Short mmCIF file of N, CA and C in Angstrom, two decimals:
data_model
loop_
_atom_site.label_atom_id
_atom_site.label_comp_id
_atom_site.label_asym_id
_atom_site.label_seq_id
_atom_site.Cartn_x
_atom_site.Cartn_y
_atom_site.Cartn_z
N UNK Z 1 -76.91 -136.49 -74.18
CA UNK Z 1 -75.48 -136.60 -74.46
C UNK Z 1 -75.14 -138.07 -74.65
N UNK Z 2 -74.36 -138.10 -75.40
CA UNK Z 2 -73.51 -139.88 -76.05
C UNK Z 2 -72.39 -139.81 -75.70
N UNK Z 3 -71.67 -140.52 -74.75
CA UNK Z 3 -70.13 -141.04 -74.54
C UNK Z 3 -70.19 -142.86 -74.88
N UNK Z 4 -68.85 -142.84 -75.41
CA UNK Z 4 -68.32 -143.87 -75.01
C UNK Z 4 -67.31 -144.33 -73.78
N UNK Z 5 -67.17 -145.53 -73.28
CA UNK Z 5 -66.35 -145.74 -72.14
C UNK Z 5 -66.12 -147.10 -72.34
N UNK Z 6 -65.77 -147.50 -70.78
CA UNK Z 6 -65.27 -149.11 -70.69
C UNK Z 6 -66.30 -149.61 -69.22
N UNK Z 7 -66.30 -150.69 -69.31
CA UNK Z 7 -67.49 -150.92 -68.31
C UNK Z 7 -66.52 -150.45 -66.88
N UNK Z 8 -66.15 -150.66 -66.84
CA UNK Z 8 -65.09 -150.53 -65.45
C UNK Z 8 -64.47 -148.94 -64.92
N UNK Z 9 -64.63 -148.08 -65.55
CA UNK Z 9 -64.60 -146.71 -66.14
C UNK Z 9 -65.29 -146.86 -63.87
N UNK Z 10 -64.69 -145.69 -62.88
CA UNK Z 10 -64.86 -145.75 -62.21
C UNK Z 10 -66.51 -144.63 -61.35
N UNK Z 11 -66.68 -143.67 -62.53
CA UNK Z 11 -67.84 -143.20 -62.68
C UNK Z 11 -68.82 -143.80 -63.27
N UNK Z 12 -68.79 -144.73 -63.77
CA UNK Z 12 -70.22 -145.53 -63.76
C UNK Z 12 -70.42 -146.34 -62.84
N UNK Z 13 -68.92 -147.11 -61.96
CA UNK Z 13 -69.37 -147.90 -60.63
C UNK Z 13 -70.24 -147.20 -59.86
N UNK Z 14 -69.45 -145.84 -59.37
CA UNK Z 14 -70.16 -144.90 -57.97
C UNK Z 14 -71.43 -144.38 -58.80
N UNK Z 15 -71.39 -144.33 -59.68
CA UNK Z 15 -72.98 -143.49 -60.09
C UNK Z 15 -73.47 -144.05 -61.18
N UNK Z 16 -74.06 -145.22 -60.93
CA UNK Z 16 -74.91 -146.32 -62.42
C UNK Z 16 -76.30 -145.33 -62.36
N UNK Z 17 -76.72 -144.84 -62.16
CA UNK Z 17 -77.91 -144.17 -62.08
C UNK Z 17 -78.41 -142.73 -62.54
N UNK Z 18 -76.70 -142.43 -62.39
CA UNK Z 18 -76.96 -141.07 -63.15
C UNK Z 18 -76.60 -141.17 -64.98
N UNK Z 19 -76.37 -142.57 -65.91
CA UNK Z 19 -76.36 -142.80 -67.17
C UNK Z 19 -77.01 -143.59 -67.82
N UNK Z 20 -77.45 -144.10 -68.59
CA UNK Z 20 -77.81 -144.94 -70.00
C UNK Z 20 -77.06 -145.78 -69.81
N UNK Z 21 -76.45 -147.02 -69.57
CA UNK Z 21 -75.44 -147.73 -70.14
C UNK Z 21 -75.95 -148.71 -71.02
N UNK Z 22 -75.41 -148.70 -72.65
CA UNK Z 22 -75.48 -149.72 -73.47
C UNK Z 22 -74.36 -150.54 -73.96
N UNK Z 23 -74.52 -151.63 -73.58
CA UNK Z 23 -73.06 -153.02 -74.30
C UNK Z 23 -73.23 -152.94 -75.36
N UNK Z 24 -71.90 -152.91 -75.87
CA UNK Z 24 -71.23 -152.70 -77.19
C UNK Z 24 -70.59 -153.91 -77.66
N UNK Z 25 -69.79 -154.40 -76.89
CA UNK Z 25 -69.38 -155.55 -76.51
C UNK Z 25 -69.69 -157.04 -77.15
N UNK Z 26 -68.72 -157.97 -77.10
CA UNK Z 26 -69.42 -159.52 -77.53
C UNK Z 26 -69.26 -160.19 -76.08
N UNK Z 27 -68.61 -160.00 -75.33
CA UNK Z 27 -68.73 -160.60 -74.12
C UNK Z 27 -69.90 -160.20 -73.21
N UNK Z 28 -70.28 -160.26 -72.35
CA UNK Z 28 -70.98 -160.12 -70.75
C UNK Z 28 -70.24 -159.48 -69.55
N UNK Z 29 -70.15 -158.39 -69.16
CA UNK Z 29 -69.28 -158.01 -68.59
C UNK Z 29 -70.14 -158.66 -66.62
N UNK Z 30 -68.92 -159.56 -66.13
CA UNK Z 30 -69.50 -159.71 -65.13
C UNK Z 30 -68.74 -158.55 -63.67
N UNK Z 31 -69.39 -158.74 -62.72
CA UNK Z 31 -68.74 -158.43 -61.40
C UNK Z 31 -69.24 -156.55 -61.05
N UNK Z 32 -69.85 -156.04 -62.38
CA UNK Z 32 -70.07 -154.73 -62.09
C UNK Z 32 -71.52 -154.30 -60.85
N UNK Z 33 -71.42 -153.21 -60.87
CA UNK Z 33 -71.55 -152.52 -59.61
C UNK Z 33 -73.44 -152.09 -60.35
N UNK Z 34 -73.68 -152.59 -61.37
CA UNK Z 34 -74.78 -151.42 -62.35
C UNK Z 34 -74.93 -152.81 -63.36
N UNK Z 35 -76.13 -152.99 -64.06
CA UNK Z 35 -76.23 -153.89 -65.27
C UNK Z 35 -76.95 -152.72 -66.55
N UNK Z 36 -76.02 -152.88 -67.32
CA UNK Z 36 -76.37 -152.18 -68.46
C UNK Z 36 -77.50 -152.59 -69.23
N UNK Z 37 -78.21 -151.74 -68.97
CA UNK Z 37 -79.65 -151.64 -69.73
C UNK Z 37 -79.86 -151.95 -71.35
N UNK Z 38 -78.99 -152.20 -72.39
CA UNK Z 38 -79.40 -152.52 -73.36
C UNK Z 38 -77.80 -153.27 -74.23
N UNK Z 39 -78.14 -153.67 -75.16
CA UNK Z 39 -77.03 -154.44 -75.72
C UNK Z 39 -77.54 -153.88 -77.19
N UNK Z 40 -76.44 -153.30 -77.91
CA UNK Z 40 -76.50 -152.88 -79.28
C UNK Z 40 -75.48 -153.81 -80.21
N UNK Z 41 -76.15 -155.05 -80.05
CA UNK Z 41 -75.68 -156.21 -80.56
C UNK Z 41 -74.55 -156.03 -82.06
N UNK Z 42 -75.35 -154.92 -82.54
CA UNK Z 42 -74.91 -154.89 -83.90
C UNK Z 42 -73.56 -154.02 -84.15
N UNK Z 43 -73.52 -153.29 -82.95
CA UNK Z 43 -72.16 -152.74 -82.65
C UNK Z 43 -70.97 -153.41 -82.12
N UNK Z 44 -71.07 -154.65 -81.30
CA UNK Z 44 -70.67 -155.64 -81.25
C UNK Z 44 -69.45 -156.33 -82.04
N UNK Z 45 -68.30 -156.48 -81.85
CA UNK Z 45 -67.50 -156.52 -83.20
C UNK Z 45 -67.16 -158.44 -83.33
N UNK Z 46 -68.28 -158.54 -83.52
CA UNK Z 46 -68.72 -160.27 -83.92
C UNK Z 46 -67.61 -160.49 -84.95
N UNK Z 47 -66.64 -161.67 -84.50
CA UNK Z 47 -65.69 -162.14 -85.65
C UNK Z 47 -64.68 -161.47 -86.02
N UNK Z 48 -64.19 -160.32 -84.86
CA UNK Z 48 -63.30 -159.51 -85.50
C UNK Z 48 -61.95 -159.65 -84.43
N UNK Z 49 -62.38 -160.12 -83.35
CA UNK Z 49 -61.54 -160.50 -81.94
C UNK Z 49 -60.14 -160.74 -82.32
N UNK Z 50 -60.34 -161.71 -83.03
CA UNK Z 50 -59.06 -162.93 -83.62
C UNK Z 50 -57.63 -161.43 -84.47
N UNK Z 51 -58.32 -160.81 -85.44
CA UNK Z 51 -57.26 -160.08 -86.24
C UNK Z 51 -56.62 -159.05 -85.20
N UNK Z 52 -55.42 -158.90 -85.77
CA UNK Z 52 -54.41 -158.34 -85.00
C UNK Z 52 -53.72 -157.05 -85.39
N UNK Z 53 -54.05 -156.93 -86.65
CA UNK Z 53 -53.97 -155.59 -87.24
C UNK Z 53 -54.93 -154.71 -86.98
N UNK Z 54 -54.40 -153.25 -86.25
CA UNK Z 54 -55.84 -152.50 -86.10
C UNK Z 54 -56.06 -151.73 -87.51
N UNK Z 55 -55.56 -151.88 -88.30
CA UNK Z 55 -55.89 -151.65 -89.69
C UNK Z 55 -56.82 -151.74 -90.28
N UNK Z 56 -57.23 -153.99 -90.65
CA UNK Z 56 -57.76 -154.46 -91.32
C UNK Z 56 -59.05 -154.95 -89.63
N UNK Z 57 -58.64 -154.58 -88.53
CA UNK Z 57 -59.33 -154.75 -88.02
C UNK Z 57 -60.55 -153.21 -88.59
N UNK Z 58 -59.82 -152.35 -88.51
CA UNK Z 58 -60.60 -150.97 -88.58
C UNK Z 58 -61.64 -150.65 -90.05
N UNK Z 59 -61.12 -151.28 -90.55
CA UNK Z 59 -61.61 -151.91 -92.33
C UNK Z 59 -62.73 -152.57 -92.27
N UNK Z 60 -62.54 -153.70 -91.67
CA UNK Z 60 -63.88 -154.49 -91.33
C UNK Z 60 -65.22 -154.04 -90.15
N UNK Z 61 -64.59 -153.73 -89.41
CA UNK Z 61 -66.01 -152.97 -88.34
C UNK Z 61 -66.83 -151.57 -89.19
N UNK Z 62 -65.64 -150.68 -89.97
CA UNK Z 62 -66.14 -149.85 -90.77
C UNK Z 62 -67.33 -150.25 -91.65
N UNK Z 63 -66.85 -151.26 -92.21
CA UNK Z 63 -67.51 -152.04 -93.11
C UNK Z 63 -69.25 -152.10 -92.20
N UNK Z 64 -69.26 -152.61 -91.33
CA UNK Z 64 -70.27 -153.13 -90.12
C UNK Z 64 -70.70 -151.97 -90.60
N UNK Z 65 -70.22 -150.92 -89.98
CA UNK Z 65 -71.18 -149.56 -89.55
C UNK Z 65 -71.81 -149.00 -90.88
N UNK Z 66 -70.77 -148.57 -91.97
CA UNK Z 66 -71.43 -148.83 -93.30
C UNK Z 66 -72.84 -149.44 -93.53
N UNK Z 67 -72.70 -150.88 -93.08
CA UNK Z 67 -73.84 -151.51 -93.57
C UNK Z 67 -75.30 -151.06 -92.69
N UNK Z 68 -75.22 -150.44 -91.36
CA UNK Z 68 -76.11 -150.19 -90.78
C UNK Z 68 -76.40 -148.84 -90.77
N UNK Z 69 -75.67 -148.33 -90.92
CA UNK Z 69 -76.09 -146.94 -91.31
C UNK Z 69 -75.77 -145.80 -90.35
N UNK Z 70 -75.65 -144.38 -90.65
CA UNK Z 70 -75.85 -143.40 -89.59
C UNK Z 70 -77.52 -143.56 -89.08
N UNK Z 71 -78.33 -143.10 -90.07
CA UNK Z 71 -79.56 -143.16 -89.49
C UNK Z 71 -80.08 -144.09 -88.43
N UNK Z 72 -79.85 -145.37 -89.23
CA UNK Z 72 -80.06 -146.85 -87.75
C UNK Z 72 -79.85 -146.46 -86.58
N UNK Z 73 -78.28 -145.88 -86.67
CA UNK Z 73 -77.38 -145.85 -85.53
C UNK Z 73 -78.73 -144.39 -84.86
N UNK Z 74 -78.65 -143.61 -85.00
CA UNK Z 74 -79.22 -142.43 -84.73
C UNK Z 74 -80.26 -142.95 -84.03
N UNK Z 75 -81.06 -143.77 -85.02
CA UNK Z 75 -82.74 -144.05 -84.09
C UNK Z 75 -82.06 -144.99 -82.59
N UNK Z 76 -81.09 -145.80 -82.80
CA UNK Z 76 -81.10 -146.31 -81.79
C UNK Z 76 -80.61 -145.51 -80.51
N UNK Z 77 -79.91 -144.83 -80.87
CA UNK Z 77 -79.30 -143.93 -79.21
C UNK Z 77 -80.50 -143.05 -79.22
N UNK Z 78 -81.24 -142.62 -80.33
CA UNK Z 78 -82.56 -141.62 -79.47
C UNK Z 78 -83.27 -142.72 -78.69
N UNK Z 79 -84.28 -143.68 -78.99
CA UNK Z 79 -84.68 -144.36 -78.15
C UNK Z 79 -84.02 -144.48 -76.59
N UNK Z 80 -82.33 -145.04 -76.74
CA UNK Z 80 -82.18 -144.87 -75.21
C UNK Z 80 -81.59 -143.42 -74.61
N UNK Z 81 -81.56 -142.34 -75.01
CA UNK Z 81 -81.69 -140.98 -74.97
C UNK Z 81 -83.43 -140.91 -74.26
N UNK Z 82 -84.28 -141.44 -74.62
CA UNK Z 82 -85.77 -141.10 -74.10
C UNK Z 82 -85.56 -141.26 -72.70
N UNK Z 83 -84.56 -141.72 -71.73
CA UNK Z 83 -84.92 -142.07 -70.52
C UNK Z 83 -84.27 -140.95 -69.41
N UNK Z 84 -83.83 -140.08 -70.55
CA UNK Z 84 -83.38 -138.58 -70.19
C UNK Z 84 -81.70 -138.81 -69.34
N UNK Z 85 -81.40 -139.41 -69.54
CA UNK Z 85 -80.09 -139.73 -68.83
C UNK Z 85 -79.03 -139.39 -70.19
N UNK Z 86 -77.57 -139.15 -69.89
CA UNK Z 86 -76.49 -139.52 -71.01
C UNK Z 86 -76.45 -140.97 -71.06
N UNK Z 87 -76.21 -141.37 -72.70
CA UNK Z 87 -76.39 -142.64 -72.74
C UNK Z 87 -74.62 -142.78 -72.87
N UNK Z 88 -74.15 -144.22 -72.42
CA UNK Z 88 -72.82 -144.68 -72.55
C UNK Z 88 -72.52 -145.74 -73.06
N UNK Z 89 -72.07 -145.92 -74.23
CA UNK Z 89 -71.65 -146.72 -75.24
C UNK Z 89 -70.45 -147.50 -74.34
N UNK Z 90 -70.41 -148.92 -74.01
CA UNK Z 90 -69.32 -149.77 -73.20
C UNK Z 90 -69.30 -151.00 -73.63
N UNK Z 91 -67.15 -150.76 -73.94
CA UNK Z 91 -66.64 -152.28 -73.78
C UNK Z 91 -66.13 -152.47 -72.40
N UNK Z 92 -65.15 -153.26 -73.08
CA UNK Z 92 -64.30 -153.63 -71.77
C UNK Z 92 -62.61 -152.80 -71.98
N UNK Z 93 -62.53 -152.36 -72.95
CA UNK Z 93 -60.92 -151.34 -73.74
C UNK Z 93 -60.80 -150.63 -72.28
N UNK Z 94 -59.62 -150.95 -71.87
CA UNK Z 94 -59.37 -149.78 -71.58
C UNK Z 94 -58.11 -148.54 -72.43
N UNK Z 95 -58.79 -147.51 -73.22
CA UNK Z 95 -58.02 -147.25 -74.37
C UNK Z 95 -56.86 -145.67 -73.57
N UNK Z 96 -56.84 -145.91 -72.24
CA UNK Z 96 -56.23 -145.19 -71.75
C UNK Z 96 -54.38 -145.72 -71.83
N UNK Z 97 -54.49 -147.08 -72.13
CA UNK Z 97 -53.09 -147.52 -71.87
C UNK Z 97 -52.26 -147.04 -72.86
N UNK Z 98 -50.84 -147.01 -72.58
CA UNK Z 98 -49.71 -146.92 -73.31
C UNK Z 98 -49.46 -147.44 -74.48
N UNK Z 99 -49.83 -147.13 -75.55
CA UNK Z 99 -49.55 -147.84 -76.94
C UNK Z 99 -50.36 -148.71 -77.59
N UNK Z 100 -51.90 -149.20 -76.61
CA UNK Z 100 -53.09 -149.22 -76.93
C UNK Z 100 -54.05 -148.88 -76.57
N UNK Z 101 -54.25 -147.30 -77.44
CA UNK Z 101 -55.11 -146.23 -77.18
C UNK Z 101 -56.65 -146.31 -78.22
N UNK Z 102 -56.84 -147.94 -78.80
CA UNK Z 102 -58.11 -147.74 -79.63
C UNK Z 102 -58.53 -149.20 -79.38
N UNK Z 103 -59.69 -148.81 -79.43
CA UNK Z 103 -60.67 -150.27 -79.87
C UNK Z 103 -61.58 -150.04 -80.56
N UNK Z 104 -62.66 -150.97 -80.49
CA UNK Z 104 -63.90 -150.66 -81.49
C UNK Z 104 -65.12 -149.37 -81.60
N UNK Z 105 -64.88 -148.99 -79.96
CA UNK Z 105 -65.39 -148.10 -79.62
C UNK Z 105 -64.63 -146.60 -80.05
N UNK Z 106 -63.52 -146.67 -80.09
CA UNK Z 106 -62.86 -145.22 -80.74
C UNK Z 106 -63.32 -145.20 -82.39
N UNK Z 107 -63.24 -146.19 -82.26
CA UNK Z 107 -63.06 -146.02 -84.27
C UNK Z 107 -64.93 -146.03 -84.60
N UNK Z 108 -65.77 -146.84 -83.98
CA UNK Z 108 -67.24 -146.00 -83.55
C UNK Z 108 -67.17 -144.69 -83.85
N UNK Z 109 -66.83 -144.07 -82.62
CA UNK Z 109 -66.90 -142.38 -82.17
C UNK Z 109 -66.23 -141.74 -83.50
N UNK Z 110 -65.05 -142.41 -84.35
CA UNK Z 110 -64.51 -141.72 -84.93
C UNK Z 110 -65.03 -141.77 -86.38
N UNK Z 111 -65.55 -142.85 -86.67
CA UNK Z 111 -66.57 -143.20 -87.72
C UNK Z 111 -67.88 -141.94 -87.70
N UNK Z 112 -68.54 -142.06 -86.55
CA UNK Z 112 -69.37 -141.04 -86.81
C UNK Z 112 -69.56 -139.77 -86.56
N UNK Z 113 -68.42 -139.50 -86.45
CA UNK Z 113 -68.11 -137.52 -86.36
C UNK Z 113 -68.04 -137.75 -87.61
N UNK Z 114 -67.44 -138.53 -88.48
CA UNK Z 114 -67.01 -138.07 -89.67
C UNK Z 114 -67.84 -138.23 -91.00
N UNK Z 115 -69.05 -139.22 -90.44
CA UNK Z 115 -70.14 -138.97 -90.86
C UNK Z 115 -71.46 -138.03 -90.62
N UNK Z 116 -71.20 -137.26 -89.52
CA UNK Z 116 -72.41 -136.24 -88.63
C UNK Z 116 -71.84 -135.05 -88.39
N UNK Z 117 -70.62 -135.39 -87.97
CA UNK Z 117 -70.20 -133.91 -87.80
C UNK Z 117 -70.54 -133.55 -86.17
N UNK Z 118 -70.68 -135.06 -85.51
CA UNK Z 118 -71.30 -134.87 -84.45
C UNK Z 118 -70.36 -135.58 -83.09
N UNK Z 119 -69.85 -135.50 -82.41
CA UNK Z 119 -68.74 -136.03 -81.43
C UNK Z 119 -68.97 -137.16 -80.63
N UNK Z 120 -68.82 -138.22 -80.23
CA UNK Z 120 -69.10 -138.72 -79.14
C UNK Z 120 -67.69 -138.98 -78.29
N UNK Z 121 -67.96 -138.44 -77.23
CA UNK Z 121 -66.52 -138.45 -76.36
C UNK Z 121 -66.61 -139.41 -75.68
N UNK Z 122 -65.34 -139.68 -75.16
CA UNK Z 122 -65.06 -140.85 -74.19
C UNK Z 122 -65.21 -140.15 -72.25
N UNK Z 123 -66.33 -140.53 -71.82
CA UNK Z 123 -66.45 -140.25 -70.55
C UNK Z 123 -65.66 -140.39 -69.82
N UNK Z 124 -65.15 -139.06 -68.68
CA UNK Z 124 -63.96 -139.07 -68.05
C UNK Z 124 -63.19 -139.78 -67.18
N UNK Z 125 -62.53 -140.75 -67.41
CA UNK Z 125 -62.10 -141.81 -66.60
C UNK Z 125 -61.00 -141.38 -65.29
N UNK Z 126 -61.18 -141.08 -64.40
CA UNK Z 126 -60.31 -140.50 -63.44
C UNK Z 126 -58.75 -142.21 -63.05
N UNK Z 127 -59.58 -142.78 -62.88
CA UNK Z 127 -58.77 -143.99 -62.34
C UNK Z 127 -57.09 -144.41 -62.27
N UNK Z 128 -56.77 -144.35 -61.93
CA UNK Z 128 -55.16 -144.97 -61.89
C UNK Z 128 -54.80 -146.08 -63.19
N UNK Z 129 -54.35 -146.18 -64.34
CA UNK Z 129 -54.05 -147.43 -65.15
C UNK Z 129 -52.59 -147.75 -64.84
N UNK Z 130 -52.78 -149.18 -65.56
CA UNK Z 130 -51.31 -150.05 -65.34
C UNK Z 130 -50.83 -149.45 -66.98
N UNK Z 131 -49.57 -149.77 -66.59
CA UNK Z 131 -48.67 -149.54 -68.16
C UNK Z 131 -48.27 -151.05 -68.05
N UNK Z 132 -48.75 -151.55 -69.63
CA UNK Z 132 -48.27 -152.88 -69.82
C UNK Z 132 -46.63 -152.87 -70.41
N UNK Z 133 -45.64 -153.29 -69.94
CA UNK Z 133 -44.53 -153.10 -70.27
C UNK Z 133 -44.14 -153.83 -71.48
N UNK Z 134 -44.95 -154.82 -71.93
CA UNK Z 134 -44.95 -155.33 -73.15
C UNK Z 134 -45.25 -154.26 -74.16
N UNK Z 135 -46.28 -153.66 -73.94
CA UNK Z 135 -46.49 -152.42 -74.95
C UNK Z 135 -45.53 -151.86 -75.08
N UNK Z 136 -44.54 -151.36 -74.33
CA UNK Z 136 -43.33 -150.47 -74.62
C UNK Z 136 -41.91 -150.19 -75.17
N UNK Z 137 -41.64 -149.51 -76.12
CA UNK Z 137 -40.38 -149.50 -76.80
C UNK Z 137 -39.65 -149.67 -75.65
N UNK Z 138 -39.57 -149.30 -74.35
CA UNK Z 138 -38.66 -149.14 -73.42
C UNK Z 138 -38.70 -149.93 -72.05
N UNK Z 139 -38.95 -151.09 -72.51
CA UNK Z 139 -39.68 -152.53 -71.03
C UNK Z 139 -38.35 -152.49 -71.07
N UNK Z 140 -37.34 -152.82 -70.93
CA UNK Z 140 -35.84 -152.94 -70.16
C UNK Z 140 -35.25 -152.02 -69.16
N UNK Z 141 -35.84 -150.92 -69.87
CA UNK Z 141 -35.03 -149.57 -69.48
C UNK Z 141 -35.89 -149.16 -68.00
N UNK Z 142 -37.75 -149.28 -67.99
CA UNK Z 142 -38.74 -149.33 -67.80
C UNK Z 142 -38.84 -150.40 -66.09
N UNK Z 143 -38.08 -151.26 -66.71
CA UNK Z 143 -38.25 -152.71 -65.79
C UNK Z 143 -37.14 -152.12 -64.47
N UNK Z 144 -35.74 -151.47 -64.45
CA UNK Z 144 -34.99 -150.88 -63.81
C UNK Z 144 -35.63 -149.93 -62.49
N UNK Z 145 -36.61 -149.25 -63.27
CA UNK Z 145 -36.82 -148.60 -62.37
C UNK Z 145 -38.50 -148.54 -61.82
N UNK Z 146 -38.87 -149.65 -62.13
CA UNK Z 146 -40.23 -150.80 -61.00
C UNK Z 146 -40.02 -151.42 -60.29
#
């Protein structure tokens, strides 16, 4: 099985042992509980940090995956699939918040259903999130009653 997540995702703290974890990521995620076993560098959204549109952001990583292929992509999660565990695709998103519900990793997952026909879900994050009140049409209204 293939999920995506966020390194911080509170089922991979208590149980690093029962998954695969591969960085997706351009950073190093420090302070975790588990060190993720492989870095899929090329998934990585090198140079894309800076844009602010998830548009032309979504345009350009497409582009990425395009260039590497389904197949690439395929051989690489079988390889870490061999160690018989679910493997977990991780940034640092947490795409649970209020009004930013995507990162590179959704549009991943969503890229290649639509090339395979094949799903990769986002592993179940139980955890408590913050609502950033900046995100919200309603931070005034919002702020009253915090």
């Amino acid at each position: 099985m293939l999920y995506t997540s966020r390194f911080f995702n509170p089922e991979l703290q208590q149980n690093p042992d029962k998954y695969t974890v591969a960085r997706i990521s351009v950073g190093e995620p420090r302070f975790l509980k588990y060190k993720p076993v492989a870095w899929i560098k090329e998934l990585a959204p090198f140079g894309l940090l800076e844009i602010k549109s998830k548009y032309e952001f979504r345009e350009r990583y497409i582009e990425r995956l395009e260039y590497y292929g389904v197949d690439w992509l395929k051989a690489r999660f079988e390889i870490l699939q061999e160690r018989g565990k679910p493997v977990v695709l991780c940034c640092f998103e947490d795409v649970r918040k209020l009004g930013n519900n995507w990162c590179h990793r959704t549009m991943l997952a969503d890229w290649f259903y639509e090339k395979t026909g094949e799903r990769i879900p986002e592993l179940p994050d139980l955890s408590p999130f913050k609502i950033e009140l900046s995100d919200t049409p309603f931070t005034d209204l919002l702020k009253d009653f915090l």
